[in-house]
């Protein structure tokens, strides 16, 4: 069944502010997590990943935090821009090759 | 850049029709996937394939079948379309080495009337 979920389905953020998108997972055996971004009319696009032996990983303007104790994953976007408006999905590995996706959070950036 | 293409962006079919959704990737990836995406449910895996002529059921395979005759092409078949199969269908691929990093096509919006 569904094991990955996001706390909030929508998030509105002021341009220039930082965004935090949260995700809870229930499978303690998962050891790999990914964040995807899906813009309107497009397929999901890889943003950043993290393995369970890490608790933080940084990319360009994005940071993923993993708290295995409470099975929580978050994506932080610094200085949010209009181009960051999209649906964001977290996903965890689920057996060989497969991923389980959360329901998604829609981020809207206000000018 | 990896490119995953899907044969149609929008498709309208009638109940009971046989529907073919085609997906092609150009990166010689071993793994290919079909998902459906519905509001509030995220992406749900229908079928996947890790090699030519190999297929595995995902979480919601009922009402669907797949075909992978060539490495670059993975087809999703709705044997007899029903209105509850109205959805966005997404194809993805990944390499054997980076198996969890999946690359997605733009999606096919299927409406069954």
mmCIF file of C-alpha atoms in Angstrom:
data_model
loop_
_atom_site.group_PDB
_atom_site.id
_atom_site.type_symbol
_atom_site.label_atom_id
_atom_site.label_comp_id
_atom_site.label_asym_id
_atom_site.label_seq_id
_atom_site.Cartn_x
_atom_site.Cartn_y
_atom_site.Cartn_z
ATOM 1 C CA UNK A 1 0.000 0.000 0.000
ATOM 2 C CA UNK A 2 0.878 3.656 -0.014
ATOM 3 C CA UNK A 3 3.787 4.216 2.295
ATOM 4 C CA UNK A 4 4.952 7.656 1.342
ATOM 5 C CA UNK A 5 2.981 10.763 2.105
ATOM 6 C CA UNK A 6 3.337 14.499 2.169
ATOM 7 C CA UNK A 7 2.088 16.556 5.069
ATOM 8 C CA UNK A 8 0.409 19.286 3.043
ATOM 9 C CA UNK A 9 -1.090 19.125 -0.430
ATOM 10 C CA UNK A 10 -0.449 22.820 -1.147
ATOM 11 C CA UNK A 11 2.115 25.423 -0.186
ATOM 12 C CA UNK A 12 2.056 29.114 -1.031
ATOM 13 C CA UNK A 13 5.330 31.001 -0.663
ATOM 14 C CA UNK A 14 6.479 34.534 -1.308
ATOM 15 C CA UNK A 15 9.104 34.951 -4.002
ATOM 16 C CA UNK A 16 12.522 35.182 -2.385
ATOM 17 C CA UNK A 17 11.513 33.274 0.759
ATOM 18 C CA UNK A 18 12.678 29.779 1.578
ATOM 19 C CA UNK A 19 10.302 26.858 1.009
ATOM 20 C CA UNK A 20 10.097 23.689 3.061
ATOM 21 C CA UNK A 21 8.203 20.696 1.725
ATOM 22 C CA UNK A 22 7.679 17.765 4.048
ATOM 23 C CA UNK A 23 7.208 14.081 3.497
ATOM 24 C CA UNK A 24 6.575 11.170 5.857
ATOM 25 C CA UNK A 25 7.364 7.586 5.020
ATOM 26 C CA UNK A 26 6.496 4.386 6.820
ATOM 27 C CA UNK A 27 8.835 1.732 5.425
ATOM 28 C CA UNK A 28 11.847 1.664 7.719
ATOM 29 C CA UNK A 29 13.594 -0.682 5.276
ATOM 30 C CA UNK A 30 13.769 2.008 2.585
ATOM 31 C CA UNK A 31 17.323 3.183 2.029
ATOM 32 C CA UNK A 32 17.023 5.563 -0.864
ATOM 33 C CA UNK A 33 14.858 8.647 -1.288
ATOM 34 C CA UNK A 34 14.290 11.005 -4.194
ATOM 35 C CA UNK A 35 12.570 14.323 -4.734
ATOM 36 C CA UNK A 36 10.961 15.020 -8.087
ATOM 37 C CA UNK A 37 9.552 18.244 -9.504
ATOM 38 C CA UNK A 38 6.670 18.210 -11.966
ATOM 39 C CA UNK A 39 5.880 21.392 -13.857
ATOM 40 C CA UNK A 40 2.557 21.857 -15.552
ATOM 41 C CA UNK A 41 2.277 19.740 -18.693
ATOM 42 C CA UNK A 42 5.527 17.882 -18.086
ATOM 43 C CA UNK A 43 6.657 14.638 -16.563
ATOM 44 C CA UNK A 44 8.397 14.568 -13.165
ATOM 45 C CA UNK A 45 12.011 15.637 -13.187
ATOM 46 C CA UNK A 46 14.707 14.476 -10.760
ATOM 47 C CA UNK A 47 15.818 17.130 -8.273
ATOM 48 C CA UNK A 48 17.937 15.454 -5.624
ATOM 49 C CA UNK A 49 18.356 12.130 -3.850
ATOM 50 C CA UNK A 50 19.666 10.915 -0.516
ATOM 51 C CA UNK A 51 20.674 7.558 0.892
ATOM 52 C CA UNK A 52 19.763 6.389 4.349
ATOM 53 C CA UNK A 53 23.366 6.580 5.547
ATOM 54 C CA UNK A 54 23.159 10.381 5.216
ATOM 55 C CA UNK A 55 20.982 12.912 7.001
ATOM 56 C CA UNK A 56 21.568 15.902 4.745
ATOM 57 C CA UNK A 57 22.470 16.529 1.137
ATOM 58 C CA UNK A 58 22.750 19.820 -0.700
ATOM 59 C CA UNK A 59 22.313 20.709 -4.313
ATOM 60 C CA UNK A 60 21.932 23.943 -6.158
ATOM 61 C CA UNK A 61 19.473 25.982 -4.016
ATOM 62 C CA UNK A 62 17.985 22.759 -2.639
ATOM 63 C CA UNK A 63 18.683 20.744 0.489
ATOM 64 C CA UNK A 64 17.182 17.419 1.440
ATOM 65 C CA UNK A 65 17.038 16.392 5.095
ATOM 66 C CA UNK A 66 16.382 12.854 6.263
ATOM 67 C CA UNK A 67 15.323 11.993 9.803
ATOM 68 C CA UNK A 68 15.187 8.218 10.053
ATOM 69 C CA UNK A 69 14.122 8.275 13.680
ATOM 70 C CA UNK A 70 10.744 9.766 12.815
ATOM 71 C CA UNK A 71 10.731 8.619 9.177
ATOM 72 C CA UNK A 72 10.617 12.151 7.842
ATOM 73 C CA UNK A 73 12.043 13.686 4.698
ATOM 74 C CA UNK A 74 12.053 17.349 3.743
ATOM 75 C CA UNK A 75 13.050 19.435 0.761
ATOM 76 C CA UNK A 76 14.204 22.987 1.337
ATOM 77 C CA UNK A 77 14.345 25.439 -1.533
ATOM 78 C CA UNK A 78 16.340 28.595 -0.932
ATOM 79 C CA UNK A 79 15.239 31.960 -2.325
ATOM 80 C CA UNK A 80 12.171 30.551 -4.047
ATOM 81 C CA UNK A 81 11.644 31.765 -7.616
ATOM 82 C CA UNK A 82 8.573 31.774 -9.882
ATOM 83 C CA UNK A 83 10.101 28.866 -11.808
ATOM 84 C CA UNK A 84 9.876 26.780 -8.650
ATOM 85 C CA UNK A 85 6.086 26.675 -8.929
ATOM 86 C CA UNK A 86 5.327 22.999 -9.499
ATOM 87 C CA UNK A 87 4.164 19.808 -7.855
ATOM 88 C CA UNK A 88 6.855 18.170 -5.735
ATOM 89 C CA UNK A 89 6.904 14.436 -5.058
ATOM 90 C CA UNK A 90 8.983 12.465 -2.629
ATOM 91 C CA UNK A 91 9.675 8.834 -3.420
ATOM 92 C CA UNK A 92 11.333 5.928 -1.654
ATOM 93 C CA UNK A 93 12.770 2.744 -3.054
ATOM 94 C CA UNK A 94 10.453 -0.226 -2.900
ATOM 95 C CA UNK A 95 12.154 -3.456 -3.865
ATOM 96 C CA UNK A 96 14.299 -3.912 -6.940
ATOM 97 C CA UNK A 97 14.209 -0.937 -9.310
ATOM 98 C CA UNK A 98 10.889 0.360 -8.002
ATOM 99 C CA UNK A 99 9.891 3.601 -6.333
ATOM 100 C CA UNK A 100 6.841 4.435 -4.213
ATOM 101 C CA UNK A 101 5.635 7.994 -4.616
ATOM 102 C CA UNK A 102 3.793 10.310 -2.277
ATOM 103 C CA UNK A 103 0.689 12.228 -3.295
ATOM 104 C CA UNK A 104 2.576 15.434 -4.060
ATOM 105 C CA UNK A 105 2.662 19.020 -2.780
ATOM 106 C CA UNK A 106 1.690 21.856 -5.097
ATOM 107 C CA UNK A 107 3.946 24.860 -4.545
ATOM 108 C CA UNK A 108 2.738 28.257 -5.704
ATOM 109 C CA UNK A 109 5.155 31.173 -5.670
ATOM 110 C CA UNK A 110 3.598 34.624 -5.079
ATOM 111 C CA UNK A 111 5.233 37.588 -6.770
ATOM 112 C CA UNK B 1 20.104 14.366 -22.158
ATOM 113 C CA UNK B 2 17.868 11.377 -21.641
ATOM 114 C CA UNK B 3 14.794 11.566 -23.733
ATOM 115 C CA UNK B 4 11.641 9.616 -23.061
ATOM 116 C CA UNK B 5 8.873 10.161 -25.555
ATOM 117 C CA UNK B 6 5.267 9.071 -25.481
ATOM 118 C CA UNK B 7 3.213 8.586 -28.612
ATOM 119 C CA UNK B 8 0.352 10.923 -27.721
ATOM 120 C CA UNK B 9 -0.140 13.851 -25.362
ATOM 121 C CA UNK B 10 -3.933 13.568 -25.406
ATOM 122 C CA UNK B 11 -6.113 10.623 -26.301
ATOM 123 C CA UNK B 12 -9.886 10.128 -26.230
ATOM 124 C CA UNK B 13 -11.265 6.609 -26.484
ATOM 125 C CA UNK B 14 -14.613 4.946 -26.049
ATOM 126 C CA UNK B 15 -15.487 2.352 -23.433
ATOM 127 C CA UNK B 16 -14.542 -1.123 -24.621
ATOM 128 C CA UNK B 17 -11.906 0.010 -27.115
ATOM 129 C CA UNK B 18 -8.431 -1.485 -27.103
ATOM 130 C CA UNK B 19 -5.896 1.240 -26.392
ATOM 131 C CA UNK B 20 -2.156 1.268 -27.028
ATOM 132 C CA UNK B 21 0.160 3.735 -25.329
ATOM 133 C CA UNK B 22 3.696 3.760 -26.667
ATOM 134 C CA UNK B 23 6.876 4.855 -24.942
ATOM 135 C CA UNK B 24 10.359 5.134 -26.403
ATOM 136 C CA UNK B 25 13.618 6.012 -24.640
ATOM 137 C CA UNK B 26 16.886 6.829 -26.348
ATOM 138 C CA UNK B 27 19.407 6.142 -23.584
ATOM 139 C CA UNK B 28 19.700 2.372 -23.843
ATOM 140 C CA UNK B 29 18.133 1.997 -20.413
ATOM 141 C CA UNK B 30 17.402 -1.481 -19.146
ATOM 142 C CA UNK B 31 14.431 -0.583 -16.950
ATOM 143 C CA UNK B 32 11.140 0.901 -18.090
ATOM 144 C CA UNK B 33 7.999 1.728 -16.145
ATOM 145 C CA UNK B 34 4.367 2.680 -16.638
ATOM 146 C CA UNK B 35 2.562 4.760 -14.020
ATOM 147 C CA UNK B 36 -0.793 6.378 -13.787
ATOM 148 C CA UNK B 37 -1.182 9.701 -12.034
ATOM 149 C CA UNK B 38 -4.424 10.767 -10.407
ATOM 150 C CA UNK B 39 -5.111 13.823 -8.221
ATOM 151 C CA UNK B 40 -4.360 13.174 -4.577
ATOM 152 C CA UNK B 41 -2.920 9.717 -5.271
ATOM 153 C CA UNK B 42 0.470 10.547 -6.688
ATOM 154 C CA UNK B 43 2.057 8.113 -9.126
ATOM 155 C CA UNK B 44 1.052 4.470 -8.979
ATOM 156 C CA UNK B 45 3.063 1.782 -10.712
ATOM 157 C CA UNK B 46 1.154 -0.320 -13.241
ATOM 158 C CA UNK B 47 3.891 -2.478 -14.772
ATOM 159 C CA UNK B 48 7.619 -2.399 -15.199
ATOM 160 C CA UNK B 49 10.220 -4.204 -17.250
ATOM 161 C CA UNK B 50 13.898 -4.744 -16.483
ATOM 162 C CA UNK B 51 14.805 -6.372 -19.781
ATOM 163 C CA UNK B 52 13.480 -7.094 -23.236
ATOM 164 C CA UNK B 53 10.488 -9.434 -23.117
ATOM 165 C CA UNK B 54 10.500 -9.287 -19.305
ATOM 166 C CA UNK B 55 7.662 -7.713 -17.363
ATOM 167 C CA UNK B 56 6.611 -7.470 -13.751
ATOM 168 C CA UNK B 57 3.325 -6.351 -12.224
ATOM 169 C CA UNK B 58 3.303 -3.176 -10.243
ATOM 170 C CA UNK B 59 0.751 -2.100 -7.675
ATOM 171 C CA UNK B 60 -2.275 -1.709 -9.971
ATOM 172 C CA UNK B 61 -1.915 -4.048 -12.997
ATOM 173 C CA UNK B 62 -5.585 -5.004 -13.300
ATOM 174 C CA UNK B 63 -7.045 -4.053 -16.672
ATOM 175 C CA UNK B 64 -3.620 -3.464 -18.237
ATOM 176 C CA UNK B 65 -0.966 -5.440 -20.053
ATOM 177 C CA UNK B 66 2.431 -4.481 -21.461
ATOM 178 C CA UNK B 67 4.799 -5.435 -24.210
ATOM 179 C CA UNK B 68 8.536 -4.963 -24.534
ATOM 180 C CA UNK B 69 9.802 -6.433 -27.776
ATOM 181 C CA UNK B 70 12.706 -3.996 -28.132
ATOM 182 C CA UNK B 71 14.898 -2.456 -25.482
ATOM 183 C CA UNK B 72 13.939 1.109 -26.305
ATOM 184 C CA UNK B 73 10.183 0.607 -26.500
ATOM 185 C CA UNK B 74 7.635 -0.237 -23.809
ATOM 186 C CA UNK B 75 3.943 -0.366 -24.643
ATOM 187 C CA UNK B 76 0.979 -0.199 -22.300
ATOM 188 C CA UNK B 77 -2.209 -1.885 -23.479
ATOM 189 C CA UNK B 78 -5.715 -1.393 -22.187
ATOM 190 C CA UNK B 79 -7.496 -4.473 -23.473
ATOM 191 C CA UNK B 80 -10.979 -3.017 -23.000
ATOM 192 C CA UNK B 81 -10.920 0.579 -21.861
ATOM 193 C CA UNK B 82 -13.215 1.618 -19.033
ATOM 194 C CA UNK B 83 -14.101 5.053 -17.689
ATOM 195 C CA UNK B 84 -12.135 4.421 -14.480
ATOM 196 C CA UNK B 85 -8.999 4.236 -16.609
ATOM 197 C CA UNK B 86 -9.318 7.912 -17.461
ATOM 198 C CA UNK B 87 -6.048 9.263 -16.143
ATOM 199 C CA UNK B 88 -2.608 10.675 -16.886
ATOM 200 C CA UNK B 89 -0.205 7.922 -17.921
ATOM 201 C CA UNK B 90 3.505 8.411 -17.414
ATOM 202 C CA UNK B 91 6.323 6.329 -18.801
ATOM 203 C CA UNK B 92 9.783 6.293 -17.224
ATOM 204 C CA UNK B 93 13.114 4.612 -17.746
ATOM 205 C CA UNK B 94 16.253 4.020 -15.708
ATOM 206 C CA UNK B 95 19.599 2.369 -16.188
ATOM 207 C CA UNK B 96 20.652 -0.758 -14.352
ATOM 208 C CA UNK B 97 23.380 1.240 -12.567
ATOM 209 C CA UNK B 98 21.194 4.166 -11.518
ATOM 210 C CA UNK B 99 18.093 2.070 -11.152
ATOM 211 C CA UNK B 100 16.228 4.366 -8.812
ATOM 212 C CA UNK B 101 16.817 7.560 -10.802
ATOM 213 C CA UNK B 102 13.969 7.400 -13.237
ATOM 214 C CA UNK B 103 13.523 9.679 -16.249
ATOM 215 C CA UNK B 104 9.976 10.468 -17.226
ATOM 216 C CA UNK B 105 8.182 11.208 -20.459
ATOM 217 C CA UNK B 106 5.703 14.106 -20.748
ATOM 218 C CA UNK B 107 2.667 11.917 -20.124
ATOM 219 C CA UNK B 108 -0.452 10.926 -22.050
ATOM 220 C CA UNK B 109 -3.776 12.296 -20.855
ATOM 221 C CA UNK B 110 -6.273 9.520 -21.633
ATOM 222 C CA UNK B 111 -10.005 10.121 -21.466
ATOM 223 C CA UNK B 112 -12.367 7.165 -21.782
ATOM 224 C CA UNK B 113 -15.951 8.111 -22.531
#
